[in-house]
Coordinates of C-alpha atoms in Angstrom, one line a residue:
X1215 CA 156.9 197.7 117.0
X1216 CA 159.0 194.8 115.7
X1217 CA 160.3 194.3 119.2
X1218 CA 156.7 194.3 120.7
X1219 CA 155.6 191.8 118.1
X1220 CA 158.5 189.5 118.9
X1221 CA 157.6 189.7 122.6
X1222 CA 153.9 188.9 122.0
X1223 CA 154.9 185.9 119.9
X1224 CA 157.2 184.7 122.6
X1225 CA 154.5 185.0 125.2
X1226 CA 152.0 183.1 123.0
X1227 CA 154.5 180.2 122.9
X1228 CA 154.7 180.2 126.6
X1229 CA 151.0 180.6 127.3
X1230 CA 150.1 176.9 127.8
X1231 CA 152.8 176.3 130.3
X1232 CA 152.3 179.7 132.1
X1233 CA 148.5 179.2 132.3
X1234 CA 148.9 175.8 134.0
X1235 CA 151.5 177.0 136.5
X1236 CA 150.1 180.5 137.2
X1237 CA 146.4 179.8 137.4
X1238 CA 146.5 176.4 139.2
X1239 CA 148.2 176.1 142.6
X1240 CA 151.1 173.7 142.9
X1241 CA 149.4 171.8 145.8
X1242 CA 146.3 171.1 143.7
X1243 CA 148.5 169.8 140.8
X1244 CA 150.3 167.4 143.2
X1245 CA 147.0 166.3 144.7
X1246 CA 145.4 165.6 141.3
X1247 CA 148.4 163.7 140.1
X1248 CA 148.5 161.5 143.2
X1249 CA 144.8 160.7 142.9
X1250 CA 145.3 159.6 139.2
X1251 CA 148.2 157.4 140.2
X1252 CA 146.2 155.8 143.1
X1253 CA 143.2 155.2 140.8
X1254 CA 145.4 153.5 138.2
X1255 CA 147.6 151.4 140.5
X1256 CA 145.6 151.2 143.7
X1257 CA 148.8 151.5 145.6
X1258 CA 150.0 154.2 148.1
X1259 CA 152.3 156.9 146.8
X1260 CA 156.0 156.4 147.3
X1261 CA 158.0 159.5 148.5
X1262 CA 160.8 160.7 146.3
X1263 CA 163.5 163.3 147.1
X1264 CA 162.5 166.9 146.8
X1265 CA 165.2 167.6 144.3
X1266 CA 164.0 165.0 141.8
X1267 CA 160.8 165.4 139.8
X1268 CA 161.4 162.4 137.5
X1269 CA 162.7 158.9 138.0
X1270 CA 163.1 155.9 135.7
X1271 CA 162.6 152.2 136.2
X1272 CA 166.3 151.7 137.0
X1273 CA 166.1 154.0 140.1
X1274 CA 163.1 152.3 141.9
X1275 CA 164.3 151.4 145.3
X1276 CA 163.9 148.0 147.0
X1277 CA 161.5 149.5 149.4
X1278 CA 159.2 150.7 146.6
X1279 CA 159.3 147.2 145.0
X1280 CA 158.3 145.6 148.3
X1281 CA 155.5 148.1 148.7
X1282 CA 154.2 147.3 145.2
X1283 CA 154.4 143.6 145.9
X1284 CA 152.5 143.9 149.1
X1285 CA 149.8 146.1 147.6
X1286 CA 149.3 144.0 144.5
X1287 CA 149.2 140.7 146.3
X1288 CA 146.8 142.0 149.0
X1289 CA 144.6 143.4 146.3
X1290 CA 144.3 140.0 144.8
X1291 CA 143.8 138.3 148.1
X1292 CA 141.3 140.7 149.5
X1293 CA 139.4 141.8 146.4
X1294 CA 140.1 138.8 144.2
X1295 CA 141.3 141.1 141.4
X1296 CA 138.3 143.2 141.3
X1297 CA 138.5 143.7 137.6
X1298 CA 137.7 140.1 137.1
X1299 CA 135.1 139.6 139.8
X1300 CA 132.4 141.7 138.4
X1301 CA 130.4 138.6 137.4
X1302 CA 130.6 137.0 140.8
X1303 CA 129.9 138.2 144.3
X1304 CA 132.4 135.7 145.8
X1305 CA 136.0 136.6 146.4
X1306 CA 138.8 134.8 144.6
X1307 CA 140.6 133.9 147.8
X1308 CA 138.9 132.8 151.0
X1309 CA 139.5 134.9 154.1
X1310 CA 142.1 133.8 156.6
X1311 CA 139.5 133.7 159.4
X1312 CA 137.8 130.8 157.6
X1313 CA 141.0 128.9 157.7
X1314 CA 141.5 129.3 161.4
X1315 CA 137.9 128.3 162.0
X1316 CA 138.3 125.2 159.8
X1317 CA 141.5 124.2 161.7
X1318 CA 139.6 124.7 165.0
X1319 CA 136.8 122.5 163.8
X1320 CA 139.3 119.9 162.8
X1321 CA 140.7 120.0 166.3
X1322 CA 137.2 119.5 167.7
X1323 CA 136.8 116.4 165.4
X1324 CA 140.2 115.1 166.5
X1325 CA 139.0 115.4 170.2
X1326 CA 135.7 113.6 169.6
X1327 CA 137.4 110.8 167.7
X1328 CA 139.7 110.2 170.7
X1329 CA 136.8 110.5 173.1
X1330 CA 134.7 108.1 171.0
X1331 CA 137.5 105.5 171.3
X1332 CA 137.3 105.9 175.1
X1333 CA 133.5 105.4 174.9
X1334 CA 134.0 102.2 173.1
X1335 CA 136.8 101.0 175.4
X1336 CA 134.7 101.6 178.5
X1337 CA 131.8 99.8 176.8
X1338 CA 129.6 102.9 177.3
X1339 CA 128.3 103.3 173.7
X1340 CA 125.2 101.1 174.2
X1341 CA 124.0 102.8 177.4
X1342 CA 121.7 105.1 175.5
X1343 CA 119.2 103.0 173.6
X1344 CA 117.4 105.7 171.7
X1345 CA 118.4 108.4 169.2
X1346 CA 116.8 111.7 170.0
X1347 CA 118.8 114.5 168.3
X1348 CA 117.0 117.3 170.0
X1349 CA 115.4 116.1 173.3
X1350 CA 118.4 113.8 173.9
X1351 CA 120.6 116.9 174.5
X1352 CA 119.6 116.9 178.2
X1353 CA 120.5 114.1 180.6
X1354 CA 117.9 112.6 183.0
X1355 CA 117.0 115.3 185.5
X1356 CA 115.4 113.3 188.3
X1357 CA 115.2 109.8 189.8
X1358 CA 112.2 108.9 187.7
X1359 CA 114.0 109.8 184.4
X1360 CA 117.0 107.8 185.5
X1361 CA 115.0 104.8 186.3
X1362 CA 113.3 105.0 182.9
X1363 CA 116.6 105.1 181.1
X1364 CA 118.0 102.3 183.2
X1365 CA 114.9 100.1 182.4
X1366 CA 115.6 100.6 178.7
X1367 CA 119.2 99.5 179.1
X1368 CA 118.1 96.4 181.1
X1369 CA 116.2 95.3 178.1
X1370 CA 119.3 95.4 175.9
X1371 CA 121.5 92.3 175.1
X1372 CA 124.6 94.0 176.7
X1373 CA 122.9 94.2 180.1
X1374 CA 121.5 90.7 180.0
X1375 CA 124.7 89.0 178.8
X1376 CA 127.4 91.2 180.1
X1377 CA 126.2 93.4 183.0
X1378 CA 123.3 91.6 184.7
X1379 CA 124.5 92.8 188.1
X1380 CA 125.0 96.5 187.2
X1381 CA 123.7 99.0 189.7
X1382 CA 122.1 102.4 188.9
X1383 CA 125.2 104.3 190.0
X1384 CA 127.4 102.2 187.6
X1385 CA 124.9 102.8 184.8
X1386 CA 125.1 106.5 185.3
X1387 CA 128.9 106.5 184.8
X1388 CA 128.6 104.8 181.4
X1389 CA 125.5 106.8 180.5
X1390 CA 127.4 110.1 181.0
X1391 CA 130.2 108.9 178.8
X1392 CA 127.9 108.2 175.9
X1393 CA 125.9 111.4 176.5
X1394 CA 129.0 113.6 176.4
X1395 CA 130.0 111.9 173.2
X1396 CA 126.7 112.6 171.6
X1397 CA 126.6 116.1 172.9
X1398 CA 130.1 116.7 171.5
X1399 CA 128.8 115.5 168.2
X1400 CA 126.0 118.0 168.3
X1401 CA 128.5 120.8 169.1
X1402 CA 130.7 119.8 166.2
X1403 CA 127.7 120.1 163.9
X1404 CA 126.4 123.4 165.2
X1405 CA 129.8 125.0 165.5
X1406 CA 130.4 124.1 161.8
X1407 CA 127.0 124.8 160.2
X1408 CA 126.2 128.2 161.8
X1409 CA 129.6 129.8 161.0
X1410 CA 129.6 128.3 157.6
X1411 CA 126.3 130.0 156.8
X1412 CA 127.7 133.3 158.2
X1413 CA 130.9 133.1 156.1
X1414 CA 129.0 132.3 152.9
X1415 CA 126.4 135.0 153.5
X1416 CA 129.1 137.6 154.2
X1417 CA 131.1 136.5 151.1
X1418 CA 134.1 135.6 153.1
X1419 CA 134.7 132.4 151.0
X1420 CA 135.4 131.7 147.4
X1421 CA 132.7 129.9 145.4
X1422 CA 134.6 126.6 145.3
X1423 CA 135.1 126.8 149.1
X1424 CA 131.4 127.5 149.6
X1425 CA 130.6 124.2 147.9
X1426 CA 133.2 122.4 149.9
X1427 CA 131.7 123.7 153.2
X1428 CA 128.3 122.5 152.1
X1429 CA 129.8 119.1 151.4
X1430 CA 131.5 118.9 154.8
X1431 CA 128.2 120.0 156.5
X1432 CA 126.4 117.2 154.8
X1433 CA 129.1 114.7 155.8
X1434 CA 128.7 115.8 159.5
X1435 CA 125.0 115.1 159.3
X1436 CA 125.6 111.8 157.7
X1437 CA 128.1 110.9 160.4
X1438 CA 125.5 111.4 163.0
X1439 CA 123.2 109.0 161.2
X1440 CA 126.0 106.4 160.9
X1441 CA 126.7 106.7 164.6
X1442 CA 123.1 105.7 165.5
X1443 CA 123.2 103.0 162.8
X1444 CA 126.2 101.6 164.5
X1445 CA 124.7 101.7 168.0
X1446 CA 121.6 100.1 166.7
X1447 CA 123.6 97.0 165.6
X1448 CA 124.5 96.3 169.2
X1449 CA 121.0 96.5 170.5
X1450 CA 119.8 93.4 168.6
X1451 CA 121.2 90.0 169.4
X1452 CA 120.6 88.7 165.9
X1453 CA 123.5 90.8 164.5
X1454 CA 126.2 88.8 166.5
X1455 CA 126.8 85.2 167.2
X1456 CA 124.5 83.7 170.0
X1457 CA 126.2 83.7 173.3
X1458 CA 129.1 85.9 172.2
X1459 CA 130.2 89.2 173.7
X1460 CA 127.6 91.9 172.8
X1461 CA 129.2 94.4 170.5
X1462 CA 128.3 96.7 167.6
X1463 CA 129.0 95.6 164.0
X1464 CA 132.7 96.0 163.2
X1465 CA 131.6 97.1 159.7
X1466 CA 129.5 99.9 161.1
X1467 CA 132.1 100.8 163.6
X1468 CA 134.7 101.1 160.9
X1469 CA 132.3 103.1 158.7
X1470 CA 131.7 105.5 161.6
X1471 CA 135.4 105.9 162.2
X1472 CA 136.0 106.4 158.5
X1473 CA 133.4 109.1 158.2
X1474 CA 135.0 110.9 161.2
X1475 CA 138.4 110.7 159.6
X1476 CA 136.9 112.0 156.3
X1477 CA 135.4 115.0 158.1
X1478 CA 138.7 115.7 159.9
X1479 CA 140.8 115.4 156.7
X1480 CA 138.4 117.7 154.8
X1481 CA 138.5 120.4 157.4
X1482 CA 142.3 120.2 157.9
X1483 CA 143.2 120.1 154.2
X1484 CA 141.0 123.1 153.3
X1485 CA 142.2 125.1 156.2
X1486 CA 145.8 124.5 155.2
X1487 CA 145.0 125.3 151.6
X1488 CA 143.6 128.7 152.5
X1489 CA 146.6 129.6 154.6
X1490 CA 149.0 128.5 151.9
X1491 CA 147.2 130.5 149.3
X1492 CA 147.6 133.7 151.4
X1493 CA 151.2 132.9 152.1
X1494 CA 152.0 132.5 148.4
X1495 CA 150.1 135.6 147.4
X1496 CA 151.9 137.7 150.0
X1497 CA 154.9 137.7 147.6
X1498 CA 153.7 136.8 144.1
X1499 CA 157.1 136.6 142.6
X1500 CA 158.5 134.2 145.2
X1501 CA 155.2 132.3 145.2
X1502 CA 155.3 131.8 141.5
X1503 CA 158.9 130.6 141.6
X1504 CA 158.0 128.1 144.4
X1505 CA 155.1 126.7 142.4
X1506 CA 157.2 126.4 139.3
X1507 CA 159.8 124.4 141.2
X1508 CA 157.1 122.1 142.5
X1509 CA 156.0 121.4 138.9
X1510 CA 159.4 119.9 138.2
X1511 CA 159.1 116.4 136.8
X1512 CA 161.7 115.2 139.3
X1513 CA 159.3 115.8 142.2
X1514 CA 156.4 113.9 140.6
X1515 CA 157.5 110.6 142.3
X1516 CA 157.7 112.3 145.7
X1517 CA 154.3 113.9 145.4
X1518 CA 152.7 110.6 144.4
X1519 CA 154.5 108.8 147.2
X1520 CA 153.1 111.3 149.7
X1521 CA 149.6 110.8 148.3
X1522 CA 150.0 107.0 148.4
X1523 CA 151.3 107.3 152.0
X1524 CA 148.3 109.2 153.1
X1525 CA 146.0 106.5 151.6
X1526 CA 148.1 103.8 153.3
X1527 CA 147.9 105.5 156.7
X1528 CA 144.1 105.8 156.3
X1529 CA 143.6 102.2 155.3
X1530 CA 145.8 101.1 158.3
X1531 CA 143.6 103.1 160.6
X1532 CA 140.5 101.6 159.2
X1533 CA 141.9 98.1 159.7
X1534 CA 142.5 99.2 163.3
X1535 CA 138.7 99.9 163.5
X1536 CA 138.1 96.3 162.5
X1537 CA 140.5 95.1 165.2
X1538 CA 138.6 97.3 167.8
X1539 CA 135.2 96.1 166.6
X1540 CA 136.2 92.4 167.0
X1541 CA 138.4 92.9 170.1
X1542 CA 141.2 91.3 168.1
X1543 CA 143.8 93.0 170.1
X1544 CA 143.1 90.7 173.1
X1545 CA 144.6 87.7 171.3
X1546 CA 148.2 87.0 170.3
X1547 CA 149.6 89.6 172.7
X1548 CA 153.2 89.2 171.5
X1549 CA 155.4 90.5 168.7
X1550 CA 156.7 89.7 166.2
X1551 CA 155.4 86.2 166.6
X1552 CA 151.8 85.0 166.6
X1553 CA 151.9 81.7 168.4
X1554 CA 154.6 79.4 167.1
X1555 CA 155.4 81.5 164.1
X1556 CA 155.1 84.9 162.4
X1557 CA 151.5 84.1 161.5
X1558 CA 148.9 81.6 162.8
X1559 CA 148.2 78.4 160.9
X1560 CA 146.4 78.6 157.6
X1561 CA 143.4 76.6 159.0
X1562 CA 143.0 79.3 161.7
X1563 CA 143.4 82.2 159.4
X1564 CA 140.8 80.9 156.9
X1565 CA 138.4 79.0 159.2
X1566 CA 135.5 77.5 157.4
X1567 CA 133.2 78.4 160.3
X1568 CA 133.1 82.0 159.1
X1569 CA 131.7 81.1 155.7
X1570 CA 128.0 81.4 155.2
X1571 CA 127.7 79.9 151.7
X1572 CA 127.7 76.2 150.9
X1573 CA 130.2 76.6 148.1
X1574 CA 132.6 78.5 150.5
X1575 CA 132.8 81.4 148.0
X1576 CA 132.9 83.9 150.9
X1577 CA 135.5 82.1 152.8
X1578 CA 138.4 84.4 151.9
X1579 CA 136.8 87.8 152.4
X1580 CA 134.8 86.9 155.5
X1581 CA 137.9 85.6 157.3
X1582 CA 139.7 88.8 156.3
X1583 CA 137.0 91.0 157.9
X1584 CA 135.4 88.8 160.6
X1585 CA 138.1 86.4 161.9
X1586 CA 139.9 88.1 164.8
X1587 CA 143.2 86.3 164.1
X1588 CA 143.2 87.2 160.4
X1589 CA 142.1 90.8 161.1
X1590 CA 145.0 91.3 163.6
X1591 CA 147.5 89.8 161.1
X1592 CA 146.2 92.2 158.4
X1593 CA 146.6 95.1 160.8
X1594 CA 150.1 94.1 161.6
X1595 CA 151.0 93.8 157.9
X1596 CA 149.5 97.1 157.0
X1597 CA 151.2 98.8 160.0
X1598 CA 154.6 97.4 159.1
X1599 CA 154.1 98.3 155.5
X1600 CA 153.2 101.9 156.4
X1601 CA 156.2 102.2 158.7
X1602 CA 158.6 100.8 156.0
X1603 CA 157.1 103.1 153.4
X1604 CA 157.7 106.1 155.6
X1605 CA 161.3 105.2 156.3
X1606 CA 161.9 104.5 152.6
X1607 CA 160.5 108.0 151.7
X1608 CA 162.8 109.5 154.3
X1609 CA 165.8 107.6 152.9
X1610 CA 164.8 108.8 149.4
X1611 CA 164.8 112.4 150.4
X1612 CA 168.2 112.0 152.1
X1613 CA 170.0 110.0 149.4
X1614 CA 168.5 111.3 146.1
X1615 CA 170.5 114.2 144.5
X1616 CA 167.3 115.4 142.9
X1617 CA 165.5 115.6 146.3
X1618 CA 168.4 117.4 147.8
X1619 CA 168.3 120.0 145.0
X1620 CA 164.6 120.4 144.3
X1621 CA 162.7 119.5 147.5
X1622 CA 161.7 122.7 149.4
X1623 CA 163.1 123.0 153.0
X1624 CA 159.5 123.1 154.4
X1625 CA 158.8 119.7 152.8
X1626 CA 162.0 118.3 154.1
X1627 CA 161.0 119.3 157.6
X1628 CA 157.6 117.7 157.0
X1629 CA 159.3 114.4 156.2
X1630 CA 161.1 114.5 159.5
X1631 CA 157.8 115.1 161.3
X1632 CA 156.2 112.2 159.6
X1633 CA 159.1 109.9 160.6
X1634 CA 158.9 111.1 164.2
X1635 CA 155.1 110.4 164.4
X1636 CA 155.6 107.0 162.8
X1637 CA 158.1 105.9 165.5
X1638 CA 155.7 107.1 168.2
X1639 CA 152.8 105.3 166.7
X1640 CA 154.7 102.0 166.3
X1641 CA 155.7 102.3 170.0
X1642 CA 152.2 102.9 171.1
X1643 CA 150.9 100.0 169.0
X1644 CA 153.3 97.5 170.3
X1645 CA 152.7 98.7 173.9
X1646 CA 149.0 98.4 173.5
X1647 CA 149.3 94.9 172.2
X1648 CA 151.9 93.6 174.7
X1649 CA 150.0 95.0 177.7
X1650 CA 146.6 93.6 176.7
X1651 CA 145.0 96.9 175.5
X1652 CA 145.1 99.1 178.6
X1653 CA 142.7 102.1 178.3
X1654 CA 145.4 104.9 178.2
X1655 CA 147.6 103.2 175.7
X1656 CA 144.7 102.1 173.4
X1657 CA 143.3 105.6 173.4
X1658 CA 146.8 107.1 172.7
X1659 CA 147.3 104.6 169.9
X1660 CA 144.1 105.7 168.2
X1661 CA 145.0 109.4 168.6
X1662 CA 148.5 108.6 167.2
X1663 CA 146.9 107.2 164.0
X1664 CA 145.1 110.5 163.5
X1665 CA 148.2 112.5 164.4
X1666 CA 150.3 110.6 161.9
X1667 CA 147.7 111.2 159.2
X1668 CA 147.7 114.9 160.1
X1669 CA 151.4 115.2 159.5
X1670 CA 151.3 113.4 156.2
X1671 CA 148.6 115.9 155.1
X1672 CA 150.8 118.8 156.3
X1673 CA 153.6 117.4 154.2
X1674 CA 151.2 117.0 151.2
X1675 CA 150.1 120.6 151.5
X1676 CA 153.7 121.7 151.2
X1677 CA 154.4 119.9 147.9
X1678 CA 150.9 120.1 146.4
X1679 CA 150.5 122.4 143.4
X1680 CA 147.3 124.5 143.6
X1681 CA 146.4 125.4 140.1
X1682 CA 143.8 128.0 141.1
X1683 CA 146.2 129.8 143.3
X1684 CA 148.8 129.6 140.5
X1685 CA 146.5 131.5 138.2
X1686 CA 145.9 134.2 140.9
X1687 CA 149.7 134.5 141.3
X1688 CA 150.1 135.1 137.6
X1689 CA 147.4 137.9 137.8
X1690 CA 149.1 139.4 140.8
X1691 CA 152.5 139.3 139.1
X1692 CA 151.1 141.0 136.0
X1693 CA 149.5 143.7 138.2
X1694 CA 152.7 144.2 140.1
X1695 CA 154.6 144.6 136.8
X1696 CA 152.1 147.2 135.5
X1697 CA 152.4 149.0 138.8
X1698 CA 156.2 149.3 138.7
X1699 CA 156.1 150.3 135.0
X1700 CA 153.5 153.0 135.5
X1701 CA 155.2 154.4 138.6
X1702 CA 158.5 154.6 136.6
X1703 CA 156.7 156.6 133.9
X1704 CA 154.5 158.7 136.2
X1705 CA 156.1 158.9 139.6
X1706 CA 154.2 160.7 142.4
X1707 CA 155.6 164.0 143.7
X1708 CA 156.0 165.3 147.2
X1709 CA 156.3 168.9 148.2

């Protein structure tokens, strides 16, 4: 009896373990354990050798760490850390598709800016004398419509003062140039607004990005209004000096060009920002280390220099708009001299004829913005200042020990790209001036200004510190740490 009692006592001590192993199949146990691990970590199970049922944190392989990194970062990127998005239907990170669409829209704006320059150089911009956003999408379809459009153009100052002998066939050529330009503008608007509505409705963008898209859409609409406001200035002879060459207001032309540049910059910058966020989140640990290095005080001067350089390139391009509006490139077609010296005489640069006030209070600024000689000199000074600043930044990155140590390799390559585009732009500018503004060179020079600004922005995107992405990286790093820790404590099993 004593032996039987001892046996029963021993069986009772083994009962919990025996009941779990005997009355539940091993496959079900493994399946339930894997399900619990996936629910906690939201990561795929990692196979372990059959002969090991337990592992600790020191035996996690590099493959497992990479798997956890990919899963944790993709969870943040795709779901925006679902535990923190319960109060918002927008994701934390915008989808990559939106970035590619923004870059494509920026390329379309780049194209229309260059084509708009061709429209101005061929003096086609005033051929359409009405603004019809909807019905103007179709060109004249028959002889009667063409004659009606031509009669409207014949009433304009440009025809009466510049093209009194123009034929209908010649009118058609400049009409189609302006019509394509306006049709392209409509395409830019529709190809941006409709996809933007789709992406926002399908929650493909973050909440801040949705607001930015709305702002860009509004800017595109405003750009269309500025375009007509500019054309309208060339249809009235009271907006330019009597007997002078009919042209649009240089102020409105520059405003139109500046708005186009602003649209392009907004699309390009946000597209690059989205791609950079995804690239950083693909490896939270490396991304966090990179952003921490960019916060080093020794890089502050470089970051500010890049921002100042972008502003300087933009201002130089806008001064080029004033040169184009006043046809200032057709005078002083030599370099580096302007006449008998490096600059024209002071009485020419600040001519009293440009002043409209008796006290000459507007003498200075009107000559700076309306005197072709002064405007060309301003553009030369700004262009040389921009080029010198770019070369100084390049020398700083090459000579400074701090730049050699802390500047990321991608940013160093970006500086080389900016230098290359600066040299190309200087060559195009000098060629355009010396050869009396030929159409191909003038168009290439305008495209070069936008290309140079593009590369400066690319460089800026490589050294800019995105605070919002940095917070997501911290969340992803914490999730990754929890995943590794939990897997070390509760590793999945494989039969």
